Tab-separated table of C-alpha atoms and ligand atoms in Angstrom:
chain	number	residue	atom	x	y	z
A	1	UNK	CA	13.938	-103.602	-72.615
A	2	UNK	CA	14.025	-102.523	-76.190
A	3	UNK	CA	13.558	-98.756	-75.253
A	4	UNK	CA	16.287	-99.012	-72.645
A	5	UNK	CA	18.825	-100.531	-75.309
A	6	UNK	CA	17.772	-97.850	-77.710
A	7	UNK	CA	18.274	-94.897	-75.335
A	8	UNK	CA	21.664	-96.425	-74.382
A	9	UNK	CA	22.515	-96.453	-78.041
A	10	UNK	CA	21.479	-92.801	-78.394
A	11	UNK	CA	24.205	-91.661	-76.199
A	12	UNK	CA	26.973	-94.369	-77.370
A	13	UNK	CA	29.591	-92.855	-79.296
A	14	UNK	CA	30.643	-96.088	-81.183
A	15	UNK	CA	27.128	-96.689	-82.327
A	16	UNK	CA	26.769	-92.880	-83.541
A	17	UNK	CA	30.342	-93.410	-85.528
A	18	UNK	CA	28.814	-96.410	-87.225
A	19	UNK	CA	25.313	-95.427	-87.959
A	20	UNK	CA	25.686	-91.869	-89.104
A	21	UNK	CA	27.732	-93.194	-92.042
A	22	UNK	CA	24.754	-95.211	-93.333
A	23	UNK	CA	22.517	-93.443	-95.974
A	24	UNK	CA	19.481	-95.443	-94.883
A	25	UNK	CA	19.852	-93.703	-91.325
A	26	UNK	CA	19.586	-90.360	-92.752
A	27	UNK	CA	16.614	-91.391	-94.847
A	28	UNK	CA	14.814	-92.623	-91.649
A	29	UNK	CA	16.116	-89.298	-89.543
A	30	UNK	CA	14.698	-87.034	-92.418
A	31	UNK	CA	11.185	-88.092	-91.392
A	32	UNK	CA	11.746	-86.102	-88.271
A	33	UNK	CA	14.588	-83.610	-89.174
A	34	UNK	CA	14.176	-80.522	-91.471
A	35	UNK	CA	17.485	-80.981	-93.147
A	36	UNK	CA	21.207	-80.283	-92.382
A	37	UNK	CA	21.122	-76.548	-93.040
A	38	UNK	CA	19.369	-73.718	-91.785
A	39	UNK	CA	17.816	-72.727	-95.111
A	40	UNK	CA	16.157	-76.160	-95.245
A	41	UNK	CA	14.863	-75.409	-91.650
A	42	UNK	CA	13.564	-71.954	-92.752
A	43	UNK	CA	11.878	-73.455	-95.707
A	44	UNK	CA	9.931	-76.021	-93.634
A	45	UNK	CA	9.087	-73.345	-90.971
A	46	UNK	CA	7.617	-71.274	-93.778
A	47	UNK	CA	5.618	-74.217	-95.002
A	48	UNK	CA	4.250	-74.831	-91.583
A	49	UNK	CA	3.324	-71.440	-91.036
A	50	UNK	CA	1.441	-71.170	-94.292
A	51	UNK	CA	-0.537	-74.041	-92.973
A	52	UNK	CA	-1.187	-72.249	-89.654
A	53	UNK	CA	1.190	-73.997	-87.416
A	54	UNK	CA	3.699	-72.087	-85.023
A	55	UNK	CA	7.148	-73.422	-84.561
A	56	UNK	CA	10.035	-73.783	-82.370
A	57	UNK	CA	13.394	-74.205	-84.019
A	58	UNK	CA	15.975	-76.682	-82.671
A	59	UNK	CA	19.549	-76.646	-83.871
A	60	UNK	CA	20.506	-80.199	-83.157
A	61	UNK	CA	23.494	-80.877	-80.788
A	62	UNK	CA	23.970	-81.847	-77.038
A	63	UNK	CA	26.601	-82.625	-74.623
A	64	UNK	CA	29.224	-80.254	-76.112
A	65	UNK	CA	32.695	-81.211	-74.895
A	66	UNK	CA	34.858	-78.207	-75.415
A	67	UNK	CA	34.437	-74.519	-75.073
A	68	UNK	CA	34.836	-73.342	-78.583
A	69	UNK	CA	32.342	-75.873	-79.708
A	70	UNK	CA	29.884	-74.394	-76.887
A	71	UNK	CA	30.603	-70.909	-78.224
A	72	UNK	CA	30.094	-71.903	-81.854
A	73	UNK	CA	26.611	-73.240	-80.812
A	74	UNK	CA	25.873	-70.213	-79.014
A	75	UNK	CA	26.734	-68.155	-82.186
A	76	UNK	CA	24.625	-70.462	-84.133
A	77	UNK	CA	21.558	-70.029	-81.873
A	78	UNK	CA	21.789	-66.083	-82.344
A	79	UNK	CA	22.074	-66.698	-86.267
A	80	UNK	CA	18.523	-68.614	-85.680
A	81	UNK	CA	17.184	-65.738	-83.711
A	82	UNK	CA	18.258	-63.277	-86.516
A	83	UNK	CA	16.926	-65.686	-89.157
A	84	UNK	CA	13.733	-65.789	-87.304
A	85	UNK	CA	13.464	-61.892	-87.177
A	86	UNK	CA	14.664	-61.282	-90.846
A	87	UNK	CA	12.530	-64.031	-92.539
A	88	UNK	CA	9.552	-63.011	-90.404
A	89	UNK	CA	8.967	-66.461	-89.213
A	90	UNK	CA	6.255	-67.392	-86.692
A	91	UNK	CA	8.740	-69.308	-84.441
A	92	UNK	CA	10.654	-69.450	-81.218
A	93	UNK	CA	14.034	-71.137	-80.299
A	94	UNK	CA	14.450	-74.195	-78.162
A	95	UNK	CA	17.941	-74.947	-76.869
A	96	UNK	CA	19.712	-77.436	-74.746
A	97	UNK	CA	22.066	-76.268	-71.918
A	98	UNK	CA	24.524	-79.109	-72.486
A	99	UNK	CA	24.869	-77.728	-76.009
A	100	UNK	CA	26.079	-74.404	-74.869
A	101	UNK	CA	28.564	-75.514	-72.316
A	102	UNK	CA	26.586	-77.033	-69.122
A	103	UNK	CA	28.571	-80.211	-69.549
A	104	UNK	CA	31.927	-78.411	-69.167
A	105	UNK	CA	31.391	-75.375	-67.020
A	106	UNK	CA	28.396	-73.621	-65.750
A	107	UNK	CA	29.944	-70.258	-65.820
A	108	UNK	CA	30.424	-70.811	-69.482
A	109	UNK	CA	26.876	-72.019	-70.138
A	110	UNK	CA	25.622	-69.024	-68.222
A	111	UNK	CA	27.634	-66.414	-70.229
A	112	UNK	CA	26.404	-68.099	-73.667
A	113	UNK	CA	22.668	-68.345	-72.442
A	114	UNK	CA	23.054	-64.604	-71.552
A	115	UNK	CA	24.230	-63.792	-75.194
A	116	UNK	CA	21.515	-66.010	-76.617
A	117	UNK	CA	18.666	-64.121	-74.422
A	118	UNK	CA	19.824	-60.639	-75.122
A	119	UNK	CA	19.370	-61.319	-78.755
A	120	UNK	CA	16.023	-63.185	-78.328
A	121	UNK	CA	14.766	-59.984	-76.141
A	122	UNK	CA	15.872	-57.547	-78.630
A	123	UNK	CA	13.645	-59.072	-81.311
A	124	UNK	CA	10.601	-60.383	-78.999
A	125	UNK	CA	11.552	-64.026	-79.597
A	126	UNK	CA	10.915	-66.722	-76.977
A	127	UNK	CA	13.514	-69.087	-75.899
A	128	UNK	CA	12.644	-72.548	-74.484
A	129	UNK	CA	15.317	-74.588	-72.543
A	130	UNK	CA	14.647	-78.362	-73.489
A	131	UNK	CA	14.866	-80.581	-70.219
A	132	UNK	CA	17.780	-83.090	-70.776
A	133	UNK	CA	18.586	-86.133	-68.459
A	134	UNK	CA	17.722	-85.837	-64.709
A	135	UNK	CA	21.395	-84.872	-63.647
A	136	UNK	CA	20.701	-81.590	-65.408
A	137	UNK	CA	17.419	-80.790	-63.805
A	138	UNK	CA	18.517	-78.831	-60.668
A	139	UNK	CA	21.064	-76.964	-63.011
A	140	UNK	CA	18.522	-76.101	-65.492
A	141	UNK	CA	16.043	-74.717	-62.894
A	142	UNK	CA	18.796	-72.671	-60.904
A	143	UNK	CA	19.961	-71.127	-64.243
A	144	UNK	CA	16.392	-70.582	-65.437
A	145	UNK	CA	15.639	-68.638	-62.232
A	146	UNK	CA	18.544	-66.461	-62.568
A	147	UNK	CA	17.742	-65.598	-66.219
A	148	UNK	CA	14.101	-64.991	-65.515
A	149	UNK	CA	15.064	-62.492	-63.006
A	150	UNK	CA	17.010	-60.605	-65.730
A	151	UNK	CA	14.936	-61.264	-69.056
A	152	UNK	CA	11.415	-62.023	-67.701
A	153	UNK	CA	9.071	-64.774	-68.473
A	154	UNK	CA	8.335	-63.463	-72.017
A	155	UNK	CA	11.943	-64.337	-73.230
A	156	UNK	CA	12.496	-67.528	-71.421
A	157	UNK	CA	10.555	-70.838	-70.453
A	158	UNK	CA	11.185	-74.332	-69.279
A	159	UNK	CA	10.336	-77.971	-70.085
A	160	UNK	CA	9.052	-80.453	-67.189
A	161	UNK	CA	9.055	-84.172	-67.742
A	162	UNK	CA	6.196	-86.153	-66.159
A	163	UNK	CA	7.995	-89.296	-65.659
A	164	UNK	CA	10.312	-87.695	-63.010
A	165	UNK	CA	8.809	-88.068	-59.461
A	166	UNK	CA	9.997	-84.358	-58.763
A	167	UNK	CA	8.217	-82.788	-61.575
A	168	UNK	CA	4.764	-82.227	-60.015
A	169	UNK	CA	6.419	-80.106	-57.168
A	170	UNK	CA	8.549	-78.249	-59.555
A	171	UNK	CA	5.685	-77.536	-61.579
A	172	UNK	CA	3.749	-76.085	-58.585
A	173	UNK	CA	6.588	-73.955	-57.427
A	174	UNK	CA	7.884	-72.654	-60.901
A	175	UNK	CA	4.421	-71.655	-62.158
A	176	UNK	CA	3.754	-69.292	-59.200
A	177	UNK	CA	5.098	-66.409	-61.256
A	178	UNK	CA	3.459	-67.282	-64.909
A	179	UNK	CA	6.684	-69.216	-66.104
A	180	UNK	CA	5.792	-70.767	-69.378
A	181	UNK	CA	6.024	-74.752	-69.283
A	182	UNK	CA	6.110	-77.294	-71.947
A	183	UNK	CA	4.949	-80.404	-70.414
A	184	UNK	CA	6.552	-83.820	-71.660
A	185	UNK	CA	6.605	-87.169	-70.676
A	186	UNK	CA	10.449	-87.384	-70.811
A	187	UNK	CA	12.717	-88.966	-73.451
A	188	UNK	CA	15.741	-90.310	-71.484
A	189	UNK	CA	16.937	-93.288	-69.874
A	190	UNK	CA	16.190	-92.696	-65.981
A	191	UNK	CA	16.917	-94.932	-63.114
A	192	UNK	CA	13.937	-96.111	-60.828
A	193	UNK	CA	15.020	-93.869	-58.106
A	194	UNK	CA	14.195	-90.635	-59.940
A	195	UNK	CA	11.557	-91.622	-62.610
A	196	UNK	CA	8.354	-93.820	-62.598
A	197	UNK	CA	9.406	-97.212	-64.252
A	198	UNK	CA	5.610	-97.612	-65.637
A	199	UNK	CA	4.053	-95.898	-68.673
A	200	UNK	CA	0.860	-95.781	-66.839
A	201	UNK	CA	2.231	-93.833	-63.940
A	202	UNK	CA	4.152	-91.619	-66.225
A	203	UNK	CA	0.642	-90.885	-67.833
A	204	UNK	CA	-1.252	-90.464	-64.755
A	205	UNK	CA	1.280	-87.712	-63.723
A	206	UNK	CA	1.107	-85.965	-66.943
A	207	UNK	CA	-2.616	-85.510	-66.138
A	208	UNK	CA	-1.711	-84.289	-62.581
A	209	UNK	CA	0.861	-81.750	-63.811
A	210	UNK	CA	-1.702	-80.546	-66.609
A	211	UNK	CA	-4.195	-79.836	-63.718
A	212	UNK	CA	-1.258	-77.718	-61.916
A	213	UNK	CA	-0.657	-75.736	-65.092
A	214	UNK	CA	-4.414	-74.908	-65.597
A	215	UNK	CA	-4.607	-73.888	-61.966
A	216	UNK	CA	-1.641	-71.771	-62.391
A	217	UNK	CA	-2.712	-70.136	-65.698
A	218	UNK	CA	-5.884	-69.283	-63.911
A	219	UNK	CA	-4.153	-67.679	-61.077
A	220	UNK	CA	-1.676	-65.814	-62.750
A	221	UNK	CA	-3.819	-64.592	-65.853
A	222	UNK	CA	-4.543	-66.719	-68.927
A	223	UNK	CA	-2.175	-65.450	-71.747
A	224	UNK	CA	-3.252	-66.306	-75.205
A	225	UNK	CA	-0.857	-68.048	-77.726
A	226	UNK	CA	0.856	-65.895	-80.237
A	227	UNK	CA	3.091	-66.682	-83.136
A	228	UNK	CA	6.415	-65.995	-80.966
A	229	UNK	CA	5.031	-66.446	-77.656
A	230	UNK	CA	3.455	-69.363	-76.185
A	231	UNK	CA	0.790	-69.355	-73.171
A	232	UNK	CA	1.762	-70.767	-69.892
A	233	UNK	CA	0.393	-74.145	-70.732
A	234	UNK	CA	2.043	-76.074	-73.610
A	235	UNK	CA	0.995	-79.890	-73.734
A	236	UNK	CA	3.591	-81.638	-75.778
A	237	UNK	CA	2.308	-85.016	-76.485
A	238	UNK	CA	1.312	-87.266	-79.401
A	239	UNK	CA	-0.868	-89.240	-76.890
A	240	UNK	CA	-4.624	-89.037	-77.747
A	241	UNK	CA	-5.491	-89.643	-74.254
A	242	UNK	CA	-3.253	-86.914	-72.817
A	243	UNK	CA	-4.563	-84.499	-75.443
A	244	UNK	CA	-8.070	-85.324	-74.651
A	245	UNK	CA	-7.609	-85.036	-70.956
A	246	UNK	CA	-5.950	-81.582	-71.409
A	247	UNK	CA	-8.883	-80.488	-73.666
A	248	UNK	CA	-11.606	-81.340	-71.166
A	249	UNK	CA	-9.735	-80.122	-68.089
A	250	UNK	CA	-9.120	-76.890	-69.710
A	251	UNK	CA	-12.498	-76.482	-70.918
A	252	UNK	CA	-14.177	-77.532	-67.601
A	253	UNK	CA	-11.994	-74.698	-65.782
A	254	UNK	CA	-13.311	-72.390	-68.320
A	255	UNK	CA	-9.994	-71.628	-70.329
A	256	UNK	CA	-10.357	-70.566	-73.951
A	257	UNK	CA	-8.825	-72.575	-76.750
A	258	UNK	CA	-6.034	-70.036	-77.579
A	259	UNK	CA	-4.853	-70.363	-73.815
A	260	UNK	CA	-3.806	-73.866	-74.399
A	261	UNK	CA	-1.142	-74.688	-76.847
A	262	UNK	CA	-0.552	-78.156	-78.019
A	263	UNK	CA	3.213	-79.019	-79.314
A	264	UNK	CA	4.060	-81.823	-81.489
A	265	UNK	CA	7.469	-83.063	-83.073
A	266	UNK	CA	7.718	-82.589	-86.801
A	267	UNK	CA	6.786	-85.523	-88.806
A	268	UNK	CA	4.747	-87.361	-86.010
A	269	UNK	CA	0.962	-87.505	-85.510
A	270	UNK	CA	0.233	-85.182	-88.367
A	271	UNK	CA	-3.401	-86.246	-88.324
A	272	UNK	CA	-3.358	-84.960	-84.698
A	273	UNK	CA	-1.720	-81.675	-85.423
A	274	UNK	CA	-4.085	-81.066	-88.193
A	275	UNK	CA	-7.193	-81.867	-86.160
A	276	UNK	CA	-6.310	-79.694	-83.139
A	277	UNK	CA	-5.725	-76.679	-85.417
A	278	UNK	CA	-9.115	-77.253	-86.975
A	279	UNK	CA	-10.606	-77.101	-83.739
A	280	UNK	CA	-9.064	-73.760	-83.053
A	281	UNK	CA	-6.087	-74.731	-80.514
A	282	UNK	CA	-2.743	-73.239	-81.251
A	283	UNK	CA	-0.513	-75.840	-82.396
A	284	UNK	CA	3.356	-75.619	-82.273
A	285	UNK	CA	5.798	-77.817	-84.304
A	286	UNK	CA	9.149	-78.641	-82.922
A	287	UNK	CA	11.472	-78.503	-86.051
A	288	UNK	CA	14.947	-79.748	-85.394
A	289	UNK	CA	17.594	-79.310	-87.935
A	290	UNK	CA	21.457	-79.780	-88.309
A	291	UNK	CA	23.968	-82.472	-88.801
A	292	UNK	CA	23.905	-83.856	-85.165
A	293	UNK	CA	20.742	-85.923	-85.805
A	294	UNK	CA	21.962	-89.109	-84.552
A	295	UNK	CA	20.878	-89.089	-80.927
A	296	UNK	CA	17.572	-87.265	-81.605
A	297	UNK	CA	16.638	-89.991	-84.331
A	298	UNK	CA	17.379	-92.707	-81.875
A	299	UNK	CA	15.253	-91.376	-79.140
A	300	UNK	CA	12.395	-91.109	-81.795
A	301	UNK	CA	13.041	-94.902	-82.659
A	302	UNK	CA	12.842	-95.630	-78.844
A	303	UNK	CA	9.617	-94.077	-78.342
A	304	UNK	CA	7.890	-96.255	-81.134
A	305	UNK	CA	8.816	-99.824	-82.165
A	306	UNK	CA	7.226	-99.373	-85.517
A	307	UNK	CA	9.933	-96.677	-86.448
A	308	UNK	CA	12.541	-99.177	-85.593
A	309	UNK	CA	10.911	-101.800	-88.326
A	310	UNK	CA	10.915	-99.039	-90.766
A	311	UNK	CA	14.682	-98.291	-90.107
A	312	UNK	CA	15.431	-102.269	-90.469
A	313	UNK	CA	13.455	-102.911	-93.518
A	314	UNK	CA	15.108	-100.097	-95.085
A	315	UNK	CA	18.444	-101.334	-94.022
A	316	UNK	CA	17.480	-104.637	-95.483
A	317	UNK	CA	16.710	-103.051	-98.849
A	318	UNK	CA	20.116	-101.326	-99.183
B	401	LIG	P1	3.783	-91.645	-76.301
B	401	LIG	O1	5.366	-92.067	-76.412
B	401	LIG	O2	3.017	-92.476	-75.163
B	401	LIG	O3	3.162	-91.819	-77.516
B	401	LIG	C1	1.962	-91.649	-77.823
B	401	LIG	C2	1.577	-91.963	-79.345
B	401	LIG	O4	2.222	-90.987	-80.130
B	401	LIG	C3	2.275	-93.338	-79.849
B	401	LIG	O5	1.325	-94.284	-79.466
B	401	LIG	C4	2.421	-93.022	-81.237
B	401	LIG	O6	1.185	-93.108	-81.917
B	401	LIG	C5	2.872	-91.673	-81.142
B	401	LIG	N1	4.212	-91.379	-81.263
B	401	LIG	C6	4.987	-91.108	-80.169
B	401	LIG	N2	6.196	-90.814	-80.298
B	401	LIG	C7	6.461	-91.221	-81.587
B	401	LIG	C8	7.476	-91.433	-82.670
B	401	LIG	N3	8.696	-91.004	-82.093
B	401	LIG	N4	7.333	-91.801	-83.733
B	401	LIG	C9	5.828	-92.074	-84.255
B	401	LIG	N5	4.791	-91.897	-83.333
B	401	LIG	C10	5.086	-91.668	-82.101
B	401	LIG	N6	11.773	-84.948	-73.968
B	401	LIG	C11	12.520	-84.564	-73.073
B	401	LIG	O7	12.951	-85.366	-72.136
B	401	LIG	N7	12.945	-83.168	-73.008
B	401	LIG	C12	12.415	-82.135	-73.695
B	401	LIG	O8	12.876	-80.974	-73.844
B	401	LIG	C13	11.544	-82.631	-74.746
B	401	LIG	N8	11.077	-81.677	-75.771
B	401	LIG	C14	9.903	-82.199	-76.369
B	401	LIG	C15	9.227	-81.033	-77.421
B	401	LIG	C16	8.029	-81.404	-77.907
B	401	LIG	C17	7.384	-80.308	-78.834
B	401	LIG	C18	7.708	-82.885	-77.938
B	401	LIG	C19	6.177	-83.194	-78.525
B	401	LIG	C20	8.201	-83.737	-77.199
B	401	LIG	C21	9.395	-83.265	-76.543
B	401	LIG	N9	10.001	-84.335	-75.764
B	401	LIG	C22	11.097	-84.008	-74.758
B	401	LIG	C23	9.851	-85.899	-76.014
B	401	LIG	C24	8.821	-86.324	-75.038
B	401	LIG	O9	9.348	-86.548	-73.853
B	401	LIG	C25	8.421	-87.948	-75.630
B	401	LIG	O10	9.565	-88.675	-75.420
B	401	LIG	C26	7.746	-88.033	-76.750
B	401	LIG	O11	6.921	-86.759	-76.904
B	401	LIG	C27	6.789	-89.176	-76.771
B	401	LIG	O12	5.895	-89.154	-75.881
B	401	LIG	P2	4.413	-88.952	-76.217
B	401	LIG	O13	3.839	-87.789	-75.195
B	401	LIG	O14	4.134	-88.590	-77.292
B	401	LIG	O15	3.576	-90.350	-75.650
C-alpha cells in the first residue's frame, strides 16, 4: 500500500513541484545522488574507482515531453561519454529511452540513441538501456535488437525485471547471442496482469532468471568483467539472499568470479558492496546525478520504509 502510494507520487507532477522546493528533500536525495553537476559525478566516480569499484553513470531524467529536451539529453549523454574517455574513468553509461524521446516519437528516440552509440563505440564505452515501466518493454527490446545489429553486444546491453511475468522468456530469447543483461527486481508500479504482486514470487523469479543467465554465459563463452565492459551476467540487487543464490549457482556451474558482476545503487548496502569486492567479484556502482532527482529519490523511498522515516524525521527537524 505504502509502496504503491510512493510509486504513484514518484510520477505525480504536483508532488514533484512541491517536494523539490524543500531543502530537506535534497538532503535525503543526496544519500543516493552524486550531485547536480557532471563535475560532482566525475569526482565520485574517481573516488569509487580508486576503491576498486566500476561505475555506470546515469544523468537523471525521464519521460521527456518535447523534442528539444530529448535532443538536449542526447547531447548531454554524449558529453558524459566524452568525460568518461577524457578523465579515464572506469565507467559505462546508463540511459532511459523515455529521456531521449521514446515518450514522444520512436523515430526521434532511435535517431538519438544512434548518436549516443556512435560516440560510445568510438571510445569503447558500454551503454546500458535501463528498463522503465512495462509499457516500454516491447519498444525497448525492439530498439535494442535494431541497435545491436549495427553496434554489437559490446556497445549496448539491456535490463530485465524479475517482477514481470514475461522476463524469464525474454531472458531466454535475448541472451542467445550473448547479450549483456542487468537483472533487477523492478522499480515501477505495475498491475497484477503483468507483474507478480507478491515479493516472494519476484524473488523466486529473480533466481530462476539468474540460472538462465548462467546457462547463457556458459553457452556463449564466459566473458570476464572489465572496467568499461560488464560480463553477460550482472546481478543488480541489494538482497543478501539473491546475491548468495547467484554466487552459489555460478560457482556450481564452474564460472569464475570475474564473470559474474554485482551491481548496486550508490549509497545503498555499502557493507555488501565492500564484501563482494573483497571476495574478488567485480562490483559496479550505479551513480546517478543531475537536477531531475525527484522520481529517483521517491522510488528509493518506496523500496525501503526506513528511508521514509529518515525523510520524515528530517522534515520535522526543519
Ligand atoms: P529489495 O527491495 O528486496 O531489497 C533488499 C534489501 O536491500 C533491503 O532489505 C535493504 O536492506 C536493501 N535496500 C533495497 N533498496 C534500498 C533502498 N532504497 N534504500 C536502502 N536500502 C535498500 N529498476 C528498474 O525497474 N529498471 C532499471 O533499469 C533498474 N536499474 C537498476 C540498476 C541497479 C544497478 C540496481 C541495483 C537497481 C536497479 N533498479 C532498476 C532498481 C531495482 O529494480 C530495485 O527496485 C532495487 O534494486 C531494490 O531491489 P533489491 O533487489 O535491492 O531488493
